[in-house]
Coordinates of C-alpha atoms in Angstrom, one line a residue:
Chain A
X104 CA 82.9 110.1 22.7
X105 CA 79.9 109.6 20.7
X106 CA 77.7 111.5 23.0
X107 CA 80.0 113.8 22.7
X108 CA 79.9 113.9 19.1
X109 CA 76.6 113.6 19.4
X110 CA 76.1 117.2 21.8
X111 CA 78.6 118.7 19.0
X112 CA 76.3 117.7 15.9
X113 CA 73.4 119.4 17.5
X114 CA 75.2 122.5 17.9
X115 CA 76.0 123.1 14.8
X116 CA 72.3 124.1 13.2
X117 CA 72.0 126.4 15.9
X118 CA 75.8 128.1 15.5
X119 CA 75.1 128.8 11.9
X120 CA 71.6 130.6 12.2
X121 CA 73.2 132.5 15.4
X122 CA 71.3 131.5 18.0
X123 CA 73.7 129.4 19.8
X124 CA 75.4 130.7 23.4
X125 CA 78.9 130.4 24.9
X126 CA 79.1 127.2 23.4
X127 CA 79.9 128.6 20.3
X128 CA 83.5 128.2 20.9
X129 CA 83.3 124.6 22.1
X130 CA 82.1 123.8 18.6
X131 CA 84.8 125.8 16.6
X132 CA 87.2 123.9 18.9
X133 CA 86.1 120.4 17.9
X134 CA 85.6 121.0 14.5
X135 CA 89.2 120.0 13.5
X136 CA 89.4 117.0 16.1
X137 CA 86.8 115.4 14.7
X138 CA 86.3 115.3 10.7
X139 CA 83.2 113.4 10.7
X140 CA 81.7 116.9 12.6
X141 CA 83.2 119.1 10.5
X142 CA 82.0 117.5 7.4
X143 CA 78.8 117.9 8.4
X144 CA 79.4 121.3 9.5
X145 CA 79.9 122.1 5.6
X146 CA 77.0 120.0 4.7
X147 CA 74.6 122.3 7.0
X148 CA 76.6 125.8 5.6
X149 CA 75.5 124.6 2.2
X150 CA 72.2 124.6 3.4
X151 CA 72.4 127.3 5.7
X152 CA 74.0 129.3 2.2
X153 CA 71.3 128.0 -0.3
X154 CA 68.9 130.5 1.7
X155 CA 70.3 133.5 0.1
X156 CA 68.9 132.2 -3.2
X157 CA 65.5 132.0 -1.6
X158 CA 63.7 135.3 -3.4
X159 CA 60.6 136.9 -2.8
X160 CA 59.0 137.7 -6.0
X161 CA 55.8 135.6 -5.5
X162 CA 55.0 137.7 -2.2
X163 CA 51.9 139.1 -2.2
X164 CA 51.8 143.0 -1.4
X165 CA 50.8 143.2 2.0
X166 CA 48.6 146.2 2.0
X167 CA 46.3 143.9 0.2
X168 CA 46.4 141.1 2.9
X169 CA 45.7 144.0 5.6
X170 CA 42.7 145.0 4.2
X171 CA 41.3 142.1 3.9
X172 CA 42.3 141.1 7.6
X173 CA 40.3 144.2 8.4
X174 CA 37.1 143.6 6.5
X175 CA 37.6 139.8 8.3
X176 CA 37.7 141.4 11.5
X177 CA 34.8 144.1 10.9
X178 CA 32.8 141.0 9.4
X179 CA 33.8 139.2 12.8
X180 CA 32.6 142.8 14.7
X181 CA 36.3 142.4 16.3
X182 CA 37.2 146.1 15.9
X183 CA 35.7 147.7 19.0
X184 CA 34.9 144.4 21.0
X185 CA 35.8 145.9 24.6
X186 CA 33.3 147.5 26.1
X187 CA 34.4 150.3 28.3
X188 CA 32.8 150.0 31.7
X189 CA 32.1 154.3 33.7
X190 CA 34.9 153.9 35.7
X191 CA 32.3 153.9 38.8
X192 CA 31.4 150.5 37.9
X193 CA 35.2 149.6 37.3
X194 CA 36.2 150.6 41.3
X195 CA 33.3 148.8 42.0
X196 CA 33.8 145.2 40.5
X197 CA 37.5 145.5 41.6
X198 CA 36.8 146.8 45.3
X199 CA 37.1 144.4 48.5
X200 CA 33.9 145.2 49.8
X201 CA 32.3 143.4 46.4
X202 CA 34.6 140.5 47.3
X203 CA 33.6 140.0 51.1
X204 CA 29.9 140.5 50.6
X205 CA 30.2 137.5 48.4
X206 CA 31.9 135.7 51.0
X207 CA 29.5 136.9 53.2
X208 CA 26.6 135.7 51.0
X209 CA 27.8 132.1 50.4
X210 CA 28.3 132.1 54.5
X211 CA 24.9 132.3 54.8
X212 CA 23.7 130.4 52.0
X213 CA 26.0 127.3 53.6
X214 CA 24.3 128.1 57.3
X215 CA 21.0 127.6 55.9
X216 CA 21.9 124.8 54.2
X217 CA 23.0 123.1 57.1
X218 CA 19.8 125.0 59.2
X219 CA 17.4 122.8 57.3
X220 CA 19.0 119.6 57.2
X221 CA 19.5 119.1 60.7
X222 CA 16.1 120.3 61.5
X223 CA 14.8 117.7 59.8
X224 CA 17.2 115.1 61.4
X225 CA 15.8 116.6 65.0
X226 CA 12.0 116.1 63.8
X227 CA 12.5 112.7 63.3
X228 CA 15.0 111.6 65.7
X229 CA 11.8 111.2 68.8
X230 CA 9.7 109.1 66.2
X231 CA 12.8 106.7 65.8
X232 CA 13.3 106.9 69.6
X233 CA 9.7 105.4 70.4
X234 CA 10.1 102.7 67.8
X235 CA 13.1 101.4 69.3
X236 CA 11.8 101.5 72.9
X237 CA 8.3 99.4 71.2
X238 CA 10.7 96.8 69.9
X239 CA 12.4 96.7 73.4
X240 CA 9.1 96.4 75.0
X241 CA 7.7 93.2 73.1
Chain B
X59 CA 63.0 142.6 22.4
X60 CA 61.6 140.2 25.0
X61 CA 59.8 143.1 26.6
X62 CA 58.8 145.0 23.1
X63 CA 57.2 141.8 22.1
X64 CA 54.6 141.8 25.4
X65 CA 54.5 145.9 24.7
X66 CA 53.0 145.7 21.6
X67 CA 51.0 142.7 22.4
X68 CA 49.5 144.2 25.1
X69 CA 48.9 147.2 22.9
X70 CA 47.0 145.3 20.4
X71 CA 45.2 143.5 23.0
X72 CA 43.5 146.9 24.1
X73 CA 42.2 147.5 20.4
X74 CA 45.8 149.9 19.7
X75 CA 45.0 149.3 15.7
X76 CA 48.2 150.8 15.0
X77 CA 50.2 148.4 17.1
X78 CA 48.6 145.6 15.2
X79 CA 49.9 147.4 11.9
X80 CA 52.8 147.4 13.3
X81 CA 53.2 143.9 14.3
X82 CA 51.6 142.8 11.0
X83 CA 54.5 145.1 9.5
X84 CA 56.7 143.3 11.4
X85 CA 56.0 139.8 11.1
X86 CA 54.0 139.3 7.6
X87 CA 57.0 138.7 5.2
X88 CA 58.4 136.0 7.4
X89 CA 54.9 134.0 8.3
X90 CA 53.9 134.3 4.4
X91 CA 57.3 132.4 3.2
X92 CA 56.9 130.0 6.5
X93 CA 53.3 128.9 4.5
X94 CA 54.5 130.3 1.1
X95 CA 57.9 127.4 1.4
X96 CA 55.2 125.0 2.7
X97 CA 52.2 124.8 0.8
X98 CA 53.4 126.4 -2.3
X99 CA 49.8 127.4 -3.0
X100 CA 49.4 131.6 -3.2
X101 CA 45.7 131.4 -2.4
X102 CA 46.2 129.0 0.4
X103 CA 48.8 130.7 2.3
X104 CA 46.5 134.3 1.4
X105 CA 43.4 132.7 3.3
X106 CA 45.4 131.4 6.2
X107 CA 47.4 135.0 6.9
X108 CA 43.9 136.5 7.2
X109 CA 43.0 134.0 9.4
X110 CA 46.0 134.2 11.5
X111 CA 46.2 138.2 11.9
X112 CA 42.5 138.0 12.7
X113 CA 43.2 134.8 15.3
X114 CA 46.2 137.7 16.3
X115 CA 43.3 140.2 17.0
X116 CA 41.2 138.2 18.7
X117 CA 43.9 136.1 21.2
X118 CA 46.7 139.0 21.8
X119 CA 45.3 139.1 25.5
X120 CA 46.5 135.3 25.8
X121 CA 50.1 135.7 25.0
X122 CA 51.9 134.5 27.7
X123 CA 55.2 135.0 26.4
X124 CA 56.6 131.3 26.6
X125 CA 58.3 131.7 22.9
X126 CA 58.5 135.4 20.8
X127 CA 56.2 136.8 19.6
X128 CA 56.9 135.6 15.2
X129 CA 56.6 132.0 17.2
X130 CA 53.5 132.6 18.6
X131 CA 52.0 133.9 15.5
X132 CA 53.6 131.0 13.2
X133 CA 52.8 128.2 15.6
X134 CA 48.6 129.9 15.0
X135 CA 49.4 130.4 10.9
X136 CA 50.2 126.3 11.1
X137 CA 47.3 125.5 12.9
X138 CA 45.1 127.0 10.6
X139 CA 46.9 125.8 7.4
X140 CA 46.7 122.2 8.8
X141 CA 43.3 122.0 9.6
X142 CA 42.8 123.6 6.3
X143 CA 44.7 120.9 4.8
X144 CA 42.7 118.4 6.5
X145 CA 39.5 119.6 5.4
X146 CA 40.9 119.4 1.7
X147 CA 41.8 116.2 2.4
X148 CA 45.1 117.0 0.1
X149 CA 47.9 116.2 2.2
X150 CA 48.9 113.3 4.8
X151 CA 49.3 115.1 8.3
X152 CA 53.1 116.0 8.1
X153 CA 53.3 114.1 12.0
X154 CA 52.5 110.8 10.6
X155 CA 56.1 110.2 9.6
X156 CA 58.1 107.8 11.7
X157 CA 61.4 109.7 12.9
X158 CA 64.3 107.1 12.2
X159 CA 66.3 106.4 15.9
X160 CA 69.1 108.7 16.0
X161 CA 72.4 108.3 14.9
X162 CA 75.1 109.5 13.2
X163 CA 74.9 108.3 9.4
X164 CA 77.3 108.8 6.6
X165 CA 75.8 109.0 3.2
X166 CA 77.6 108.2 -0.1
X167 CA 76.3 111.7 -1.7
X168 CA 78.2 115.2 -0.4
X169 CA 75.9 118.5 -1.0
X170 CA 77.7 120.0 -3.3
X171 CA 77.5 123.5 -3.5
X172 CA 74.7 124.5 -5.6
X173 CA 72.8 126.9 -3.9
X174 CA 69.9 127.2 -6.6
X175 CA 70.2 122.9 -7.0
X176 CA 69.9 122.7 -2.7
X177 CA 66.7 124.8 -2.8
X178 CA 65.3 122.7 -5.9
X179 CA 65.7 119.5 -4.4
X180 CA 64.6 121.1 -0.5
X181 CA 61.5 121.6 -2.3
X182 CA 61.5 118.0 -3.1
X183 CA 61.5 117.1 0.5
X184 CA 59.0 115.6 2.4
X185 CA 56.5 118.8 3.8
X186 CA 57.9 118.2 7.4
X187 CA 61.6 117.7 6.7
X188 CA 61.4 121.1 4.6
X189 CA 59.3 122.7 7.7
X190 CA 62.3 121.7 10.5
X191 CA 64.8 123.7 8.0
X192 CA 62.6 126.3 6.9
X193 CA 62.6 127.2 10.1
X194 CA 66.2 126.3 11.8
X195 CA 68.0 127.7 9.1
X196 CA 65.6 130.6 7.3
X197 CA 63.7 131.8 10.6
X198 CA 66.4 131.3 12.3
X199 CA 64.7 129.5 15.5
X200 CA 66.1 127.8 18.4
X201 CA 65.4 124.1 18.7
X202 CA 62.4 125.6 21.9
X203 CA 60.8 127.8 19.6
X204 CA 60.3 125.0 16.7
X205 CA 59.3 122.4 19.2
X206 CA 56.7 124.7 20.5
X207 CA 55.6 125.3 16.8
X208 CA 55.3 122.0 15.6
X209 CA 54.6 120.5 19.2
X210 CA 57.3 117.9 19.6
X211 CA 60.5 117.4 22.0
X212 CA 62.9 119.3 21.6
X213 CA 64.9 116.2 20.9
X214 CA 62.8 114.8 18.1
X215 CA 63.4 118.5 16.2
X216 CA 67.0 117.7 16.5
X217 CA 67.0 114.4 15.2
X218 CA 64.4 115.5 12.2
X219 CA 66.6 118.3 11.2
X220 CA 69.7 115.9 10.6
X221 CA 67.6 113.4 9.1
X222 CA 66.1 116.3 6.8
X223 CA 69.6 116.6 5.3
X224 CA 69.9 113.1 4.7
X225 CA 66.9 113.1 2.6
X226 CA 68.4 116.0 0.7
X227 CA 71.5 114.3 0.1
X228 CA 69.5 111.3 -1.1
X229 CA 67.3 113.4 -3.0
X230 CA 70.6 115.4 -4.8
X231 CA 71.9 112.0 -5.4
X232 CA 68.9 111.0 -7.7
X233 CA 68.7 113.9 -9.2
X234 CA 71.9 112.9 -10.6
X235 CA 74.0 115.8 -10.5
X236 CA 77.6 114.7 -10.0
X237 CA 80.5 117.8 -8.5
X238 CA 81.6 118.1 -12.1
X239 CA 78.9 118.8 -13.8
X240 CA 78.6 122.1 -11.7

């Protein structure tokens, strides 16, 4: 029951700013089984109510924000920041064949790689080869 | 609305200066009473809108659309107002408080029906106990959209909202207005 009541409490912030679902009517339901719920149903109307008394005289007029936003952004060079690429380029970067040469191109770069270390393994491998057959020897 | 949010946002985000208008248009009033309820400092709250709108400008290609759009924008003004804070070094960060372990409580003093006495003593409250209902019951938000803004569970904004009005109560209580006197 107390995770019950518990489920119902939460509800209720959420049923009085309008953002709660279908369970909505579960709530209005419970409210007159359980009294301790609907008390603090009240107790979250009265603040939910006190709102309404909320006024906006200290608001600042908001033309007066905006141009100052604006100067903040033209200080910030933020106005025109994209630059527009000749559509040329554009097909370009977005086109497969830019995608597989670079596949291509790291192919390569990985053959080579591999090219010059195992050269260097074969160089060395008939120096190691007569070493071991001079230890045999002795 | 969903889809008119990512509209405009992806308007903005290719330099449409009327779109931003129109989102500033939109939002402004509700973001400058979010900071306006919380910092009670004009000045304050005037430096971190032109931050935020200009964060707006700058970010609108990174809105991914996991809360609305007045989220989004509200979770950046509170960013900016924090670290603001901190710089000051005015305020204790608002996270520091413990939340008390849930549980239904039952306190001696009732609200009591004084709108203009409520708002008095919300003002009263502690900075993130006014935040939770400034923004369940004014901006009307879902319990989501003010965890994503004040990055905590879900559950912990429950529990702070109900513990927010138990501070009111307490704080009514010592202001020592009784039902009769009202």
């Amino acid at each position: 029951m107390k995770y019950k009541l518990k489920r119902l409490r939460d509800m209720i912030p959420l049923y009085l700013n309008g953002t709660l679902g279908k369970e909505k009517k579960i709530l209005e339901n419970s409210l007159e089984e359980f009294p301790q719920l609907k008390r603090e149903f009240l107790e979250f109307s009265e603040i939910k109510n006190s709102y309404k008394e909320v006024k906006d005289e200290s608001i600042t007029d908001s033309n007066k924000i905006y141009k100052k936003i604006l100067e903040k952004i033209e200080e910030r060079k933020l106005l025109n920041p994209r630059k527009e690429y000749p559509e040329r380029i554009k097909r370009f970067i977005s086109s497969p064949i830019l995608s597989w040469s670079i596949v291509i191109v790291e192919l390569m770069v990985i053959a080579l790689l591999f090219f010059f270390i195992y050269r260097k393994k074969w160089d060395i491998e008939p120096f190691l080869q007569n070493i071991s057959l001079e230890g045999v020897g002795k | 609305m969903r889809e008119r949010d990512f509209e405009l946002i992806k308007r903005v985000s290719e330099g449409d200066q009327s779109a931003f208008k129109e989102l500033y248009d939109e939002t402004y009033k509700k973001v400058y009473f979010y900071l306006f309820r919380l910092f009670k400092e004009k000045s304050l709250v005037e430096d971190v809108i032109v931050e935020t709108y200009t964060e707006v400008w700058i970010n609108a290609k990174n809105f991914r659309g996991k809360a609305g759009l007045l989220t989004w924008i509200i979770g950046i003004s509170r960013n900016i107002a924090m670290n603001k804070l901190k710089k000051l070094q005015s305020h204790e960060s608002i996270d520091n408080f413990p939340d008390i372990p849930d549980k239904i409580t039952s306190s001696e003093t009732e609200l009591n029906g004084n709108r203009e006495l409520i708002q008095k003593a919300m003002m009263n409250l502690s900075l993130k106990h006014r935040e939770v209902l400034d923004l369940v019951f004014f901006q009307e938000m879902t319990y989501k959209e003010v965890s994503l803004i004040l990055k905590i569970p879900v559950n912990t904004v429950k529990t702070r909202v109900f513990y927010a009005k138990e501070e009111l109560k307490k704080i009514i209580s010592r202001m020592g207005v009784r039902k009769d006197e009202i």
